[in-house]
Amino acid sequence: MKKILIIFGVILTITSCRYSFEIEKIGLETELCVRSMVCADSTVNILLHKAVPITDIEKMDTSIISPILTLKCNGEEVETVMYIADNGGRKFTADAFTAGDKLEIVASAEGVETIMASTIVPDEFPPYEIDTIEILSYGYEDEFNTVIHYQDNPDTQDYYGVSVELLMKLT
């Protein structure tokens, strides 16, 4: 019986499924993409770049030409400072806003459709604790399993984002 289980296990490990398919181009176009995490009382960073369809991956050019970003807070235009981003896009920064401010963004660039977005600046993130529950080492690579504990107010509709910054210590 034991030999049968071992043979069956070996057969399962050497067999595999293969399914080939083609990704078809169905009206996919390059689009402008805006990324930002807005927090109360913190400088705002807005990243603007092109999202290229997977079918055009061989021509992957995320750089943008003649970008324009208009940022309004409670209906009043806000000054932004523009920098060139690593991916050929642009990074815009603005001074901090307060909780409850309504932000509106209009972004455009040559060759892509103009986009608009709006949000309300959320309150500060609730008090939290961070626990690293496990560190696994694989030679030069370490894997960290981390848990963030916080108490959210169930009467509000909030969206939280996490930004992880890895600092390497060379020895």
Coordinates of C-alpha atoms in Angstrom, one line a residue:
M1 CA 0.0 0.0 0.0
K2 CA 2.8 2.4 0.9
K3 CA 4.5 1.7 -2.5
I4 CA 1.3 2.5 -4.3
L5 CA 1.0 5.8 -2.5
I6 CA 4.6 6.7 -3.3
I7 CA 4.1 5.9 -7.0
F8 CA 0.8 7.8 -7.1
G9 CA 2.6 10.8 -5.5
V10 CA 5.5 10.7 -8.0
I11 CA 3.0 10.5 -10.9
L12 CA 1.1 13.6 -9.6
T13 CA 4.3 15.6 -9.3
I14 CA 5.5 14.9 -12.8
T15 CA 2.2 15.5 -14.6
S16 CA 1.0 19.0 -15.3
C17 CA -1.7 20.9 -17.1
R18 CA -0.9 23.3 -20.0
Y19 CA -3.4 25.7 -21.4
S20 CA -2.3 28.2 -24.1
F21 CA -4.3 31.3 -24.9
E22 CA -3.9 34.5 -26.8
I23 CA -4.6 37.9 -25.3
E24 CA -6.7 39.7 -27.7
K25 CA -6.8 43.4 -28.2
I26 CA -10.4 44.4 -27.4
G27 CA -10.5 48.2 -27.4
L28 CA -7.6 48.6 -25.0
E29 CA -6.0 52.0 -25.1
T30 CA -3.2 53.8 -23.2
E31 CA -4.7 55.7 -20.3
L32 CA -3.6 58.3 -17.9
C33 CA -3.2 57.0 -14.4
V34 CA -3.2 59.1 -11.1
R35 CA -2.0 57.6 -7.8
S36 CA -2.0 59.4 -4.5
M37 CA -2.5 58.7 -0.8
V38 CA -3.9 61.8 0.8
C39 CA -3.7 62.1 4.6
A40 CA -4.7 65.0 6.8
D41 CA -1.9 67.4 7.8
S42 CA 0.6 65.7 5.5
T43 CA 2.2 66.8 2.2
V44 CA 0.3 65.4 -0.7
N45 CA 2.2 63.5 -3.5
I46 CA 0.3 62.8 -6.7
L47 CA 1.9 60.5 -9.3
L48 CA 0.8 60.8 -12.9
H49 CA 1.8 58.3 -15.6
K50 CA 0.5 56.3 -18.5
A51 CA -0.9 52.8 -18.1
V52 CA -0.1 50.8 -21.2
P53 CA -2.3 47.8 -22.2
I54 CA -0.6 44.4 -21.9
T55 CA -1.1 43.9 -25.6
D56 CA 1.3 46.8 -26.2
I57 CA 4.0 45.6 -23.8
E58 CA 6.7 45.5 -26.4
K59 CA 6.2 49.3 -27.0
M60 CA 5.9 50.0 -23.2
D61 CA 6.4 53.7 -22.9
T62 CA 4.9 55.2 -19.7
S63 CA 6.4 58.6 -20.2
I64 CA 4.0 61.5 -20.7
I65 CA 4.2 64.6 -22.9
S66 CA 3.0 68.0 -21.8
P67 CA 1.3 66.9 -18.5
I68 CA -1.1 69.3 -16.9
L69 CA -2.5 68.7 -13.4
T70 CA -5.1 71.0 -11.8
L71 CA -5.7 70.5 -8.1
K72 CA -8.5 72.3 -6.3
C73 CA -9.3 72.3 -2.6
N74 CA -12.9 73.3 -1.7
G75 CA -13.2 74.9 -5.1
E76 CA -10.0 77.0 -5.0
E77 CA -7.1 76.1 -7.2
V78 CA -4.0 75.0 -5.3
E79 CA -0.4 75.5 -6.3
T80 CA 1.6 72.3 -7.1
V81 CA 5.2 71.7 -7.8
M82 CA 6.1 69.2 -10.6
Y83 CA 9.0 66.8 -10.7
I84 CA 10.0 64.1 -13.2
A85 CA 9.2 60.6 -11.9
D86 CA 11.3 57.4 -12.4
N87 CA 8.8 55.8 -14.8
G88 CA 8.7 58.8 -17.2
G89 CA 5.6 60.2 -15.5
R90 CA 5.4 63.2 -13.2
K91 CA 5.2 63.7 -9.5
F92 CA 3.2 66.7 -8.2
T93 CA 3.4 67.9 -4.6
A94 CA 1.2 70.2 -2.7
D95 CA 1.0 71.5 0.9
A96 CA -1.0 69.7 3.5
F97 CA -4.8 69.7 3.7
T98 CA -7.1 69.3 6.7
A99 CA -9.6 66.5 7.3
G100 CA -12.9 67.2 5.5
D101 CA -11.4 69.2 2.6
K102 CA -12.8 68.3 -0.8
L103 CA -10.0 67.8 -3.4
E104 CA -10.6 67.7 -7.1
I105 CA -8.0 66.7 -9.7
V106 CA -8.1 67.2 -13.5
A107 CA -5.2 65.7 -15.3
S108 CA -4.3 65.6 -19.0
A109 CA -1.3 64.9 -21.3
E110 CA -0.7 64.7 -25.0
G111 CA -2.2 61.6 -26.6
V112 CA -4.4 60.4 -23.7
E113 CA -7.8 61.3 -22.5
T114 CA -8.3 63.9 -19.8
I115 CA -9.3 62.4 -16.4
M116 CA -11.0 63.8 -13.3
A117 CA -11.1 62.5 -9.7
S118 CA -12.3 63.9 -6.4
T119 CA -12.1 62.8 -2.7
I120 CA -12.7 64.1 0.8
V121 CA -9.5 64.2 2.9
P122 CA -10.0 61.6 5.6
D123 CA -9.3 62.0 9.4
E124 CA -6.0 60.8 10.7
F125 CA -5.4 57.0 10.7
P126 CA -6.7 55.5 13.9
P127 CA -4.2 54.5 16.6
Y128 CA -2.4 51.3 15.6
E129 CA 0.2 48.8 16.6
I130 CA 2.6 46.9 14.2
D131 CA 3.8 43.4 15.0
T132 CA 6.3 41.4 13.0
I133 CA 5.1 37.9 13.7
E134 CA 7.6 36.0 11.5
I135 CA 10.9 36.5 9.8
L136 CA 11.9 33.9 7.3
S137 CA 15.4 34.0 5.8
Y138 CA 16.3 32.5 2.4
G139 CA 20.0 33.3 2.0
Y140 CA 20.0 36.9 0.8
E141 CA 16.3 37.4 0.9
D142 CA 14.2 37.8 4.0
E143 CA 10.4 37.6 4.2
F144 CA 8.5 39.5 6.9
N145 CA 5.0 38.7 7.9
T146 CA 3.6 41.8 9.6
V147 CA 0.2 42.5 11.2
I148 CA -1.3 45.9 11.7
H149 CA -3.8 46.2 14.6
Y150 CA -6.2 49.1 14.7
Q151 CA -9.8 49.9 15.8
D152 CA -11.9 51.4 13.0
N153 CA -15.2 53.3 13.6
P154 CA -17.9 51.1 12.0
D155 CA -20.1 54.2 11.5
T156 CA -17.8 55.7 8.9
Q157 CA -16.8 54.6 5.4
D158 CA -13.0 54.8 5.3
Y159 CA -10.4 53.6 2.9
Y160 CA -6.9 52.9 4.2
G161 CA -3.7 52.5 2.1
V162 CA -0.4 51.2 3.3
S163 CA 3.0 52.3 1.9
V164 CA 5.9 50.0 2.7
E165 CA 9.4 51.5 2.6
L166 CA 12.2 49.0 2.7
L167 CA 15.5 50.3 4.2
M168 CA 18.5 48.1 3.5
K169 CA 21.4 48.0 5.9
L170 CA 24.6 47.1 4.3
T171 CA 27.2 45.4 6.5

